[in-house]
């Protein structure tokens, strides 16, 4: 059995076709009419996306073996876990701009399209850079090792990011002025922006003048937020399979594609995951340590998956058990 996914073009083509078809069905069929997504609808789509991800991981197992299967699973659940943290910011952005609920789906859809492009650039360029930055083999304490400069920097950064995330004040983002986000400033620089939404339109005409609507500003803010989010998540998955961009990209995209449904499913219950940030901080720090010690000690993908899954499950359970008393709105 071949252990390299890139030698299976049928799997790659199947992934591309599946993503395109599902996006077309999502926007062109199931969400052709603008509407507020219900919890039931979000739950169904969440099950669909997770099921498709697990089926695809099964295809990887059959074509590429158990090691690649665990790499996909590890990268997928790391990205999925970190995505939940990003949902907090999405909720704040929508609240800040007072985006009608029926428009949330369209904003997130175009955010996903941007993520498909930028994640491909980050991941494939990152793997190329990693392959170019290995130092010559050296002997340390009697062991022959080969250090990668980029992975070492990523590892140290993730340890720092994990500690910073765990100590961060939850109110920092709540007080943030998202209209001054770099994404928003780009739109304000190139377009005049109307004060009111015009349905699901990105542009409108007022007094004969074409204006961008606040919806376009929100999309730009979401795109920039995702770029910031990728600064943590992309280095984290490089620890899983630094030499296999297809494993990283497919797992990353499957996790992101399910993000919209997860947003609508959890938006009203996000307070129940108040302790999740500590679990995510531990996951980031663990992945960082794994990258730093990789030249000296290899933590296998199955063990990494067990640790990531265990921390995630425990942090979610703790969040639910110790959830603050709050009315669901």
PDB file of C-alpha atoms in Angstrom:
ATOM      1  CA  UNK A   1       0.000   0.000   0.000  1.00  0.00           C
ATOM      2  CA  UNK A   2       1.418   3.378  -0.998  1.00  0.00           C
ATOM      3  CA  UNK A   3       1.840   5.817   1.904  1.00  0.00           C
ATOM      4  CA  UNK A   4       1.762   8.989  -0.141  1.00  0.00           C
ATOM      5  CA  UNK A   5      -1.579  10.567  -0.933  1.00  0.00           C
ATOM      6  CA  UNK A   6      -0.143  12.547  -3.838  1.00  0.00           C
ATOM      7  CA  UNK A   7       0.287   9.289  -5.805  1.00  0.00           C
ATOM      8  CA  UNK A   8      -3.483   8.820  -5.853  1.00  0.00           C
ATOM      9  CA  UNK A   9      -4.858  11.366  -8.359  1.00  0.00           C
ATOM     10  CA  UNK A  10      -8.306   9.802  -8.107  1.00  0.00           C
ATOM     11  CA  UNK A  11      -8.490  10.812  -4.441  1.00  0.00           C
ATOM     12  CA  UNK A  12      -7.375  14.350  -5.244  1.00  0.00           C
ATOM     13  CA  UNK A  13      -9.854  14.725  -8.096  1.00  0.00           C
ATOM     14  CA  UNK A  14     -12.603  13.236  -5.952  1.00  0.00           C
ATOM     15  CA  UNK A  15     -11.891  15.754  -3.203  1.00  0.00           C
ATOM     16  CA  UNK A  16     -11.972  18.697  -5.624  1.00  0.00           C
ATOM     17  CA  UNK A  17     -15.211  17.551  -7.253  1.00  0.00           C
ATOM     18  CA  UNK A  18     -16.852  16.916  -3.885  1.00  0.00           C
ATOM     19  CA  UNK A  19     -15.991  20.378  -2.571  1.00  0.00           C
ATOM     20  CA  UNK A  20     -17.182  22.144  -5.732  1.00  0.00           C
ATOM     21  CA  UNK A  21     -20.436  20.176  -5.918  1.00  0.00           C
ATOM     22  CA  UNK A  22     -21.221  20.715  -2.232  1.00  0.00           C
ATOM     23  CA  UNK A  23     -20.552  24.452  -2.459  1.00  0.00           C
ATOM     24  CA  UNK A  24     -22.775  24.744  -5.528  1.00  0.00           C
ATOM     25  CA  UNK A  25     -25.544  22.806  -3.789  1.00  0.00           C
ATOM     26  CA  UNK A  26     -25.124  24.866  -0.649  1.00  0.00           C
ATOM     27  CA  UNK A  27     -25.419  28.279  -2.288  1.00  0.00           C
ATOM     28  CA  UNK A  28     -27.341  27.481  -5.456  1.00  0.00           C
ATOM     29  CA  UNK A  29     -29.941  25.010  -4.163  1.00  0.00           C
ATOM     30  CA  UNK A  30     -30.357  24.749  -0.403  1.00  0.00           C
ATOM     31  CA  UNK A  31     -29.643  28.415   0.308  1.00  0.00           C
ATOM     32  CA  UNK A  32     -30.781  30.000  -2.937  1.00  0.00           C
ATOM     33  CA  UNK A  33     -33.233  32.138  -1.003  1.00  0.00           C
ATOM     34  CA  UNK A  34     -31.820  34.344   1.737  1.00  0.00           C
ATOM     35  CA  UNK A  35     -33.045  33.107   5.116  1.00  0.00           C
ATOM     36  CA  UNK A  36     -32.018  32.730   8.729  1.00  0.00           C
ATOM     37  CA  UNK A  37     -30.472  29.279   9.266  1.00  0.00           C
ATOM     38  CA  UNK A  38     -32.283  27.292  11.953  1.00  0.00           C
ATOM     39  CA  UNK A  39     -30.582  25.114  14.557  1.00  0.00           C
ATOM     40  CA  UNK A  40     -32.136  22.027  12.920  1.00  0.00           C
ATOM     41  CA  UNK A  41     -30.766  22.963   9.504  1.00  0.00           C
ATOM     42  CA  UNK A  42     -27.344  23.723  11.001  1.00  0.00           C
ATOM     43  CA  UNK A  43     -27.313  20.388  12.832  1.00  0.00           C
ATOM     44  CA  UNK A  44     -28.106  18.505   9.627  1.00  0.00           C
ATOM     45  CA  UNK A  45     -25.333  20.296   7.699  1.00  0.00           C
ATOM     46  CA  UNK A  46     -22.885  19.711  10.571  1.00  0.00           C
ATOM     47  CA  UNK A  47     -23.602  15.980  10.428  1.00  0.00           C
ATOM     48  CA  UNK A  48     -23.241  16.034   6.622  1.00  0.00           C
ATOM     49  CA  UNK A  49     -19.851  17.778   6.666  1.00  0.00           C
ATOM     50  CA  UNK A  50     -18.428  15.688   9.496  1.00  0.00           C
ATOM     51  CA  UNK A  51     -19.678  12.517   7.816  1.00  0.00           C
ATOM     52  CA  UNK A  52     -18.099  13.502   4.492  1.00  0.00           C
ATOM     53  CA  UNK A  53     -14.834  14.258   6.316  1.00  0.00           C
ATOM     54  CA  UNK A  54     -14.835  10.867   8.024  1.00  0.00           C
ATOM     55  CA  UNK A  55     -15.671   9.081   4.744  1.00  0.00           C
ATOM     56  CA  UNK A  56     -12.793  10.891   3.043  1.00  0.00           C
ATOM     57  CA  UNK A  57     -10.456   9.886   5.878  1.00  0.00           C
ATOM     58  CA  UNK A  58     -11.599   6.307   5.291  1.00  0.00           C
ATOM     59  CA  UNK A  59     -10.586   6.642   1.645  1.00  0.00           C
ATOM     60  CA  UNK A  60      -7.178   7.876   2.818  1.00  0.00           C
ATOM     61  CA  UNK A  61      -6.886   4.833   5.083  1.00  0.00           C
ATOM     62  CA  UNK A  62      -7.653   2.482   2.199  1.00  0.00           C
ATOM     63  CA  UNK A  63      -5.299   4.197  -0.244  1.00  0.00           C
ATOM     64  CA  UNK A  64      -2.504   5.430   1.977  1.00  0.00           C
ATOM     65  CA  UNK A  65      -2.524   3.489   5.244  1.00  0.00           C
ATOM     66  CA  UNK A  66      -3.085   4.053   8.947  1.00  0.00           C
ATOM     67  CA  UNK A  67      -0.335   6.641   9.433  1.00  0.00           C
ATOM     68  CA  UNK A  68      -1.804   9.006   6.818  1.00  0.00           C
ATOM     69  CA  UNK A  69      -5.272   8.337   8.227  1.00  0.00           C
ATOM     70  CA  UNK A  70      -4.201   9.484  11.704  1.00  0.00           C
ATOM     71  CA  UNK A  71      -2.402  12.490  10.226  1.00  0.00           C
ATOM     72  CA  UNK A  72      -5.606  13.563   8.469  1.00  0.00           C
ATOM     73  CA  UNK A  73      -7.667  13.005  11.604  1.00  0.00           C
ATOM     74  CA  UNK A  74      -5.207  14.919  13.799  1.00  0.00           C
ATOM     75  CA  UNK A  75      -4.990  17.889  11.428  1.00  0.00           C
ATOM     76  CA  UNK A  76      -8.783  17.879  10.943  1.00  0.00           C
ATOM     77  CA  UNK A  77      -9.651  17.945  14.640  1.00  0.00           C
ATOM     78  CA  UNK A  78      -6.961  20.504  15.468  1.00  0.00           C
ATOM     79  CA  UNK A  79      -8.372  22.808  12.793  1.00  0.00           C
ATOM     80  CA  UNK A  80     -11.947  22.074  13.877  1.00  0.00           C
ATOM     81  CA  UNK A  81     -11.126  22.810  17.512  1.00  0.00           C
ATOM     82  CA  UNK A  82      -9.360  26.069  16.719  1.00  0.00           C
ATOM     83  CA  UNK A  83     -12.255  27.004  14.419  1.00  0.00           C
ATOM     84  CA  UNK A  84     -14.635  26.926  17.370  1.00  0.00           C
ATOM     85  CA  UNK A  85     -12.515  29.592  19.045  1.00  0.00           C
ATOM     86  CA  UNK A  86     -12.830  31.678  15.899  1.00  0.00           C
ATOM     87  CA  UNK A  87     -16.626  31.510  16.138  1.00  0.00           C
ATOM     88  CA  UNK A  88     -16.506  33.827  19.152  1.00  0.00           C
ATOM     89  CA  UNK A  89     -14.993  36.538  16.957  1.00  0.00           C
ATOM     90  CA  UNK A  90     -17.509  35.945  14.151  1.00  0.00           C
ATOM     91  CA  UNK A  91     -20.359  36.444  16.606  1.00  0.00           C
ATOM     92  CA  UNK A  92     -18.818  39.708  17.808  1.00  0.00           C
ATOM     93  CA  UNK A  93     -18.283  40.928  14.220  1.00  0.00           C
ATOM     94  CA  UNK A  94     -21.894  40.249  13.254  1.00  0.00           C
ATOM     95  CA  UNK A  95     -23.099  41.926  16.428  1.00  0.00           C
ATOM     96  CA  UNK A  96     -20.871  44.982  15.955  1.00  0.00           C
ATOM     97  CA  UNK A  97     -22.132  45.616  12.409  1.00  0.00           C
ATOM     98  CA  UNK A  98     -25.704  44.595  13.319  1.00  0.00           C
ATOM     99  CA  UNK A  99     -25.853  42.113  10.439  1.00  0.00           C
ATOM    100  CA  UNK A 100     -29.363  40.640  10.013  1.00  0.00           C
ATOM    101  CA  UNK A 101     -29.403  36.914  10.832  1.00  0.00           C
ATOM    102  CA  UNK A 102     -30.599  35.978   7.359  1.00  0.00           C
ATOM    103  CA  UNK A 103     -27.379  37.434   5.889  1.00  0.00           C
ATOM    104  CA  UNK A 104     -24.953  35.546   8.153  1.00  0.00           C
ATOM    105  CA  UNK A 105     -24.830  32.536   5.835  1.00  0.00           C
ATOM    106  CA  UNK A 106     -23.849  34.575   2.772  1.00  0.00           C
ATOM    107  CA  UNK A 107     -21.037  36.326   4.653  1.00  0.00           C
ATOM    108  CA  UNK A 108     -19.664  33.030   5.942  1.00  0.00           C
ATOM    109  CA  UNK A 109     -19.988  31.421   2.499  1.00  0.00           C
ATOM    110  CA  UNK A 110     -17.774  34.045   0.874  1.00  0.00           C
ATOM    111  CA  UNK A 111     -15.444  33.820   3.843  1.00  0.00           C
ATOM    112  CA  UNK A 112     -15.068  30.114   3.068  1.00  0.00           C
ATOM    113  CA  UNK A 113     -14.288  30.844  -0.592  1.00  0.00           C
ATOM    114  CA  UNK A 114     -11.487  33.170   0.491  1.00  0.00           C
ATOM    115  CA  UNK A 115     -10.198  30.561   2.928  1.00  0.00           C
ATOM    116  CA  UNK A 116     -10.021  27.937   0.158  1.00  0.00           C
ATOM    117  CA  UNK A 117      -7.631  30.177  -1.766  1.00  0.00           C
ATOM    118  CA  UNK A 118      -5.505  31.550   1.067  1.00  0.00           C
ATOM    119  CA  UNK A 119      -5.136  28.201   2.845  1.00  0.00           C
ATOM    120  CA  UNK A 120      -3.841  26.640  -0.385  1.00  0.00           C
ATOM    121  CA  UNK A 121      -1.249  29.412  -0.691  1.00  0.00           C
ATOM    122  CA  UNK A 122      -0.185  29.165   2.961  1.00  0.00           C
ATOM    123  CA  UNK A 123       0.000  25.377   3.084  1.00  0.00           C
ATOM    124  CA  UNK A 124       1.735  24.627  -0.220  1.00  0.00           C
ATOM    125  CA  UNK A 125       4.136  27.585   0.172  1.00  0.00           C
ATOM    126  CA  UNK A 126       4.779  26.556   3.781  1.00  0.00           C
ATOM    127  CA  UNK A 127       5.652  22.983   2.855  1.00  0.00           C
ATOM    128  CA  UNK A 128       7.977  24.273   0.129  1.00  0.00           C
ATOM    129  CA  UNK A 129       9.658  26.606   2.605  1.00  0.00           C
ATOM    130  CA  UNK A 130      10.043  23.818   5.149  1.00  0.00           C
ATOM    131  CA  UNK A 131      11.766  21.613   2.576  1.00  0.00           C
ATOM    132  CA  UNK A 132      14.287  24.414   1.937  1.00  0.00           C
ATOM    133  CA  UNK A 133      15.179  25.163   5.561  1.00  0.00           C
ATOM    134  CA  UNK A 134      16.665  21.954   6.935  1.00  0.00           C
ATOM    135  CA  UNK A 135      20.063  22.471   8.522  1.00  0.00           C
ATOM    136  CA  UNK A 136      22.893  20.013   7.829  1.00  0.00           C
ATOM    137  CA  UNK A 137      22.855  16.914  10.010  1.00  0.00           C
ATOM    138  CA  UNK A 138      24.651  17.351  13.327  1.00  0.00           C
ATOM    139  CA  UNK A 139      25.469  15.223  16.323  1.00  0.00           C
ATOM    140  CA  UNK A 140      23.920  16.245  19.670  1.00  0.00           C
ATOM    141  CA  UNK A 141      24.537  14.127  22.789  1.00  0.00           C
ATOM    142  CA  UNK A 142      25.660  11.279  20.592  1.00  0.00           C
ATOM    143  CA  UNK A 143      22.550  11.359  18.374  1.00  0.00           C
ATOM    144  CA  UNK A 144      22.477  12.391  14.724  1.00  0.00           C
ATOM    145  CA  UNK A 145      19.730  14.995  14.250  1.00  0.00           C
ATOM    146  CA  UNK A 146      18.511  17.362  11.549  1.00  0.00           C
ATOM    147  CA  UNK A 147      16.859  20.595  12.650  1.00  0.00           C
ATOM    148  CA  UNK A 148      14.405  22.516  10.503  1.00  0.00           C
ATOM    149  CA  UNK A 149      14.555  26.261  11.129  1.00  0.00           C
ATOM    150  CA  UNK A 150      10.971  27.009  10.075  1.00  0.00           C
ATOM    151  CA  UNK A 151       9.451  24.200  12.137  1.00  0.00           C
ATOM    152  CA  UNK A 152      11.515  25.276  15.147  1.00  0.00           C
ATOM    153  CA  UNK A 153      10.279  28.871  14.816  1.00  0.00           C
ATOM    154  CA  UNK A 154       6.691  27.672  14.339  1.00  0.00           C
ATOM    155  CA  UNK A 155       6.998  25.468  17.407  1.00  0.00           C
ATOM    156  CA  UNK A 156       8.290  28.247  19.649  1.00  0.00           C
ATOM    157  CA  UNK A 157       5.585  30.565  18.308  1.00  0.00           C
ATOM    158  CA  UNK A 158       2.831  28.031  19.073  1.00  0.00           C
ATOM    159  CA  UNK A 159       4.071  27.557  22.640  1.00  0.00           C
ATOM    160  CA  UNK A 160       3.957  31.348  23.042  1.00  0.00           C
ATOM    161  CA  UNK A 161       0.529  31.515  21.363  1.00  0.00           C
ATOM    162  CA  UNK A 162      -0.811  28.784  23.638  1.00  0.00           C
ATOM    163  CA  UNK A 163       0.357  30.542  26.800  1.00  0.00           C
ATOM    164  CA  UNK A 164      -0.934  33.900  25.535  1.00  0.00           C
ATOM    165  CA  UNK A 165      -4.294  32.393  24.577  1.00  0.00           C
ATOM    166  CA  UNK A 166      -4.726  30.786  27.973  1.00  0.00           C
ATOM    167  CA  UNK A 167      -3.999  34.061  29.770  1.00  0.00           C
ATOM    168  CA  UNK A 168      -5.952  36.313  27.378  1.00  0.00           C
ATOM    169  CA  UNK A 169      -8.776  38.472  28.701  1.00  0.00           C
ATOM    170  CA  UNK A 170     -12.095  37.399  27.193  1.00  0.00           C
ATOM    171  CA  UNK A 171     -13.275  41.023  27.118  1.00  0.00           C
ATOM    172  CA  UNK A 172     -10.527  42.263  24.775  1.00  0.00           C
ATOM    173  CA  UNK A 173     -12.391  41.286  21.595  1.00  0.00           C
ATOM    174  CA  UNK A 174     -15.738  42.398  23.006  1.00  0.00           C
ATOM    175  CA  UNK A 175     -14.480  45.984  23.184  1.00  0.00           C
ATOM    176  CA  UNK A 176     -12.799  45.929  19.771  1.00  0.00           C
ATOM    177  CA  UNK A 177     -13.843  48.402  17.071  1.00  0.00           C
ATOM    178  CA  UNK A 178     -14.107  46.136  14.018  1.00  0.00           C
ATOM    179  CA  UNK A 179     -14.738  49.111  11.727  1.00  0.00           C
ATOM    180  CA  UNK A 180     -11.025  49.851  12.116  1.00  0.00           C
ATOM    181  CA  UNK A 181      -9.973  46.345  11.128  1.00  0.00           C
ATOM    182  CA  UNK A 182      -7.495  46.265   8.204  1.00  0.00           C
ATOM    183  CA  UNK A 183     -10.136  44.422   6.191  1.00  0.00           C
ATOM    184  CA  UNK A 184     -12.676  47.177   6.775  1.00  0.00           C
ATOM    185  CA  UNK A 185     -10.119  49.909   6.054  1.00  0.00           C
ATOM    186  CA  UNK A 186      -9.403  48.389   2.624  1.00  0.00           C
ATOM    187  CA  UNK A 187     -13.086  48.659   1.676  1.00  0.00           C
ATOM    188  CA  UNK A 188     -13.402  52.191   3.049  1.00  0.00           C
ATOM    189  CA  UNK A 189     -10.286  53.209   1.108  1.00  0.00           C
ATOM    190  CA  UNK A 190     -11.509  52.038  -2.295  1.00  0.00           C
ATOM    191  CA  UNK A 191     -15.283  52.462  -1.994  1.00  0.00           C
ATOM    192  CA  UNK A 192     -17.834  54.794  -0.550  1.00  0.00           C
ATOM    193  CA  UNK A 193     -19.966  52.772   1.832  1.00  0.00           C
ATOM    194  CA  UNK A 194     -23.673  53.201   2.452  1.00  0.00           C
ATOM    195  CA  UNK A 195     -24.970  53.379   6.010  1.00  0.00           C
ATOM    196  CA  UNK A 196     -27.679  50.763   5.510  1.00  0.00           C
ATOM    197  CA  UNK A 197     -27.791  47.187   4.236  1.00  0.00           C
ATOM    198  CA  UNK A 198     -29.552  46.567   0.941  1.00  0.00           C
ATOM    199  CA  UNK A 199     -30.685  42.971   1.373  1.00  0.00           C
ATOM    200  CA  UNK A 200     -27.953  40.532   0.377  1.00  0.00           C
ATOM    201  CA  UNK A 201     -26.304  42.964  -2.036  1.00  0.00           C
ATOM    202  CA  UNK A 202     -22.641  43.964  -1.784  1.00  0.00           C
ATOM    203  CA  UNK A 203     -23.274  47.130  -3.811  1.00  0.00           C
ATOM    204  CA  UNK A 204     -26.216  49.500  -4.034  1.00  0.00           C
ATOM    205  CA  UNK A 205     -27.129  52.740  -5.774  1.00  0.00           C
ATOM    206  CA  UNK A 206     -28.121  55.848  -3.841  1.00  0.00           C
ATOM    207  CA  UNK A 207     -28.986  59.088  -5.641  1.00  0.00           C
ATOM    208  CA  UNK A 208     -27.382  57.720  -8.789  1.00  0.00           C
ATOM    209  CA  UNK A 209     -24.106  56.884  -7.000  1.00  0.00           C
ATOM    210  CA  UNK A 210     -22.857  53.290  -6.709  1.00  0.00           C
ATOM    211  CA  UNK A 211     -21.886  52.464  -3.128  1.00  0.00           C
ATOM    212  CA  UNK A 212     -20.595  49.422  -1.312  1.00  0.00           C
ATOM    213  CA  UNK A 213     -22.915  48.154   1.408  1.00  0.00           C
ATOM    214  CA  UNK A 214     -21.892  47.330   4.991  1.00  0.00           C
ATOM    215  CA  UNK A 215     -22.220  43.659   3.985  1.00  0.00           C
ATOM    216  CA  UNK A 216     -19.075  43.955   1.848  1.00  0.00           C
ATOM    217  CA  UNK A 217     -17.263  45.500   4.817  1.00  0.00           C
ATOM    218  CA  UNK A 218     -18.298  42.583   7.014  1.00  0.00           C
ATOM    219  CA  UNK A 219     -17.032  40.052   4.452  1.00  0.00           C
ATOM    220  CA  UNK A 220     -13.670  41.858   4.354  1.00  0.00           C
ATOM    221  CA  UNK A 221     -13.473  41.842   8.169  1.00  0.00           C
ATOM    222  CA  UNK A 222     -14.289  38.111   8.268  1.00  0.00           C
ATOM    223  CA  UNK A 223     -11.637  37.393   5.618  1.00  0.00           C
ATOM    224  CA  UNK A 224      -9.001  39.306   7.577  1.00  0.00           C
ATOM    225  CA  UNK A 225     -10.064  37.576  10.791  1.00  0.00           C
ATOM    226  CA  UNK A 226      -9.576  34.214   9.091  1.00  0.00           C
ATOM    227  CA  UNK A 227      -6.091  35.256   7.962  1.00  0.00           C
ATOM    228  CA  UNK A 228      -5.191  36.061  11.568  1.00  0.00           C
ATOM    229  CA  UNK A 229      -6.711  32.765  12.647  1.00  0.00           C
ATOM    230  CA  UNK A 230      -4.559  30.940  10.087  1.00  0.00           C
ATOM    231  CA  UNK A 231      -1.422  32.316  11.743  1.00  0.00           C
ATOM    232  CA  UNK A 232      -2.093  29.891  14.615  1.00  0.00           C
ATOM    233  CA  UNK A 233      -3.844  27.032  12.845  1.00  0.00           C
ATOM    234  CA  UNK A 234      -1.563  26.561   9.831  1.00  0.00           C
ATOM    235  CA  UNK A 235       1.693  26.262  11.826  1.00  0.00           C
ATOM    236  CA  UNK A 236      -0.127  23.865  14.171  1.00  0.00           C
ATOM    237  CA  UNK A 237      -0.993  21.379  11.434  1.00  0.00           C
ATOM    238  CA  UNK A 238       2.547  21.523  10.006  1.00  0.00           C
ATOM    239  CA  UNK A 239       3.555  19.528  13.069  1.00  0.00           C
ATOM    240  CA  UNK A 240       1.332  16.682  11.876  1.00  0.00           C
ATOM    241  CA  UNK A 241       2.550  16.139   8.296  1.00  0.00           C
ATOM    242  CA  UNK A 242       5.144  18.751   7.270  1.00  0.00           C
ATOM    243  CA  UNK A 243       5.949  16.888   4.055  1.00  0.00           C
ATOM    244  CA  UNK A 244       2.409  16.218   2.797  1.00  0.00           C
ATOM    245  CA  UNK A 245       0.533  19.374   1.741  1.00  0.00           C
ATOM    246  CA  UNK A 246      -2.442  17.397   0.422  1.00  0.00           C
ATOM    247  CA  UNK A 247      -3.133  15.780   3.783  1.00  0.00           C
ATOM    248  CA  UNK A 248      -2.893  19.213   5.387  1.00  0.00           C
ATOM    249  CA  UNK A 249      -5.018  20.995   2.780  1.00  0.00           C
ATOM    250  CA  UNK A 250      -7.811  18.439   2.536  1.00  0.00           C
ATOM    251  CA  UNK A 251      -8.162  18.140   6.328  1.00  0.00           C
ATOM    252  CA  UNK A 252      -8.018  21.917   6.695  1.00  0.00           C
ATOM    253  CA  UNK A 253     -10.675  22.555   4.050  1.00  0.00           C
ATOM    254  CA  UNK A 254     -13.051  19.891   5.368  1.00  0.00           C
ATOM    255  CA  UNK A 255     -12.824  21.475   8.825  1.00  0.00           C
ATOM    256  CA  UNK A 256     -13.438  24.966   7.416  1.00  0.00           C
ATOM    257  CA  UNK A 257     -16.328  23.869   5.205  1.00  0.00           C
ATOM    258  CA  UNK A 258     -18.174  22.670   8.290  1.00  0.00           C
ATOM    259  CA  UNK A 259     -17.494  25.916  10.128  1.00  0.00           C
ATOM    260  CA  UNK A 260     -20.599  27.749   8.874  1.00  0.00           C
ATOM    261  CA  UNK A 261     -22.970  25.022  10.049  1.00  0.00           C
ATOM    262  CA  UNK A 262     -21.116  24.849  13.350  1.00  0.00           C
ATOM    263  CA  UNK A 263     -21.486  28.608  13.744  1.00  0.00           C
ATOM    264  CA  UNK A 264     -25.268  28.492  13.395  1.00  0.00           C
ATOM    265  CA  UNK A 265     -25.480  25.437  15.641  1.00  0.00           C
ATOM    266  CA  UNK A 266     -23.464  26.951  18.462  1.00  0.00           C
ATOM    267  CA  UNK A 267     -24.220  30.677  18.120  1.00  0.00           C
ATOM    268  CA  UNK A 268     -26.970  30.583  20.750  1.00  0.00           C
ATOM    269  CA  UNK A 269     -25.064  28.215  23.022  1.00  0.00           C
ATOM    270  CA  UNK A 270     -21.518  29.515  22.731  1.00  0.00           C
ATOM    271  CA  UNK A 271     -21.456  30.534  26.411  1.00  0.00           C
ATOM    272  CA  UNK A 272     -21.569  26.826  27.275  1.00  0.00           C
ATOM    273  CA  UNK A 273     -18.005  26.519  25.930  1.00  0.00           C
ATOM    274  CA  UNK A 274     -16.472  29.165  28.160  1.00  0.00           C
ATOM    275  CA  UNK A 275     -13.578  26.905  29.236  1.00  0.00           C
ATOM    276  CA  UNK A 276     -12.786  25.667  25.741  1.00  0.00           C
ATOM    277  CA  UNK A 277     -10.122  28.352  25.283  1.00  0.00           C
ATOM    278  CA  UNK A 278      -7.970  26.675  27.941  1.00  0.00           C
ATOM    279  CA  UNK A 279      -8.175  23.365  26.105  1.00  0.00           C
ATOM    280  CA  UNK A 280      -7.220  25.089  22.855  1.00  0.00           C
ATOM    281  CA  UNK A 281      -4.317  26.799  24.620  1.00  0.00           C
ATOM    282  CA  UNK A 282      -3.066  23.408  25.826  1.00  0.00           C
ATOM    283  CA  UNK A 283      -3.422  21.961  22.310  1.00  0.00           C
ATOM    284  CA  UNK A 284      -1.438  24.834  20.777  1.00  0.00           C
ATOM    285  CA  UNK A 285       1.299  24.515  23.398  1.00  0.00           C
ATOM    286  CA  UNK A 286       1.443  20.723  22.954  1.00  0.00           C
ATOM    287  CA  UNK A 287       1.762  21.008  19.175  1.00  0.00           C
ATOM    288  CA  UNK A 288       4.469  23.641  19.666  1.00  0.00           C
ATOM    289  CA  UNK A 289       6.435  21.397  22.009  1.00  0.00           C
ATOM    290  CA  UNK A 290       6.056  18.526  19.548  1.00  0.00           C
ATOM    291  CA  UNK A 291       7.602  20.651  16.803  1.00  0.00           C
ATOM    292  CA  UNK A 292      10.476  21.853  18.989  1.00  0.00           C
ATOM    293  CA  UNK A 293      11.466  18.373  20.204  1.00  0.00           C
ATOM    294  CA  UNK A 294      10.832  16.653  16.845  1.00  0.00           C
ATOM    295  CA  UNK A 295      14.554  16.399  15.930  1.00  0.00           C
ATOM    296  CA  UNK A 296      15.197  14.614  19.253  1.00  0.00           C
ATOM    297  CA  UNK A 297      11.978  12.698  19.902  1.00  0.00           C
ATOM    298  CA  UNK A 298       9.123  11.819  17.532  1.00  0.00           C
ATOM    299  CA  UNK A 299       5.577  11.886  18.917  1.00  0.00           C
ATOM    300  CA  UNK A 300       3.566   9.615  16.643  1.00  0.00           C
ATOM    301  CA  UNK A 301       0.412  10.765  14.864  1.00  0.00           C
ATOM    302  CA  UNK A 302      -1.841   8.273  16.721  1.00  0.00           C
ATOM    303  CA  UNK A 303      -0.538   9.563  20.072  1.00  0.00           C
ATOM    304  CA  UNK A 304      -0.952  13.174  18.935  1.00  0.00           C
ATOM    305  CA  UNK A 305      -4.527  12.426  17.877  1.00  0.00           C
ATOM    306  CA  UNK A 306      -5.267  10.844  21.262  1.00  0.00           C
ATOM    307  CA  UNK A 307      -3.875  13.809  23.185  1.00  0.00           C
ATOM    308  CA  UNK A 308      -5.625  16.416  21.036  1.00  0.00           C
ATOM    309  CA  UNK A 309      -8.922  14.527  21.165  1.00  0.00           C
ATOM    310  CA  UNK A 310      -8.669  13.937  24.906  1.00  0.00           C
ATOM    311  CA  UNK A 311      -7.926  17.573  25.736  1.00  0.00           C
ATOM    312  CA  UNK A 312     -10.703  18.770  23.447  1.00  0.00           C
ATOM    313  CA  UNK A 313     -13.301  16.403  24.913  1.00  0.00           C
ATOM    314  CA  UNK A 314     -12.339  17.193  28.520  1.00  0.00           C
ATOM    315  CA  UNK A 315     -12.425  20.959  27.928  1.00  0.00           C
ATOM    316  CA  UNK A 316     -15.872  20.738  26.292  1.00  0.00           C
ATOM    317  CA  UNK A 317     -17.223  18.571  29.120  1.00  0.00           C
ATOM    318  CA  UNK A 318     -15.781  20.959  31.722  1.00  0.00           C
ATOM    319  CA  UNK A 319     -17.317  23.915  29.866  1.00  0.00           C
ATOM    320  CA  UNK A 320     -20.753  22.287  29.874  1.00  0.00           C
ATOM    321  CA  UNK A 321     -20.548  21.134  33.500  1.00  0.00           C
ATOM    322  CA  UNK A 322     -19.404  24.537  34.738  1.00  0.00           C
ATOM    323  CA  UNK A 323     -21.390  26.604  32.220  1.00  0.00           C
ATOM    324  CA  UNK A 324     -22.419  30.034  33.560  1.00  0.00           C
ATOM    325  CA  UNK A 325     -26.111  30.567  34.113  1.00  0.00           C
ATOM    326  CA  UNK A 326     -27.420  32.408  31.100  1.00  0.00           C
ATOM    327  CA  UNK A 327     -30.622  32.597  29.148  1.00  0.00           C
ATOM    328  CA  UNK A 328     -30.551  31.277  25.583  1.00  0.00           C
ATOM    329  CA  UNK A 329     -31.503  33.984  23.120  1.00  0.00           C
TER     330      UNK A 329
END
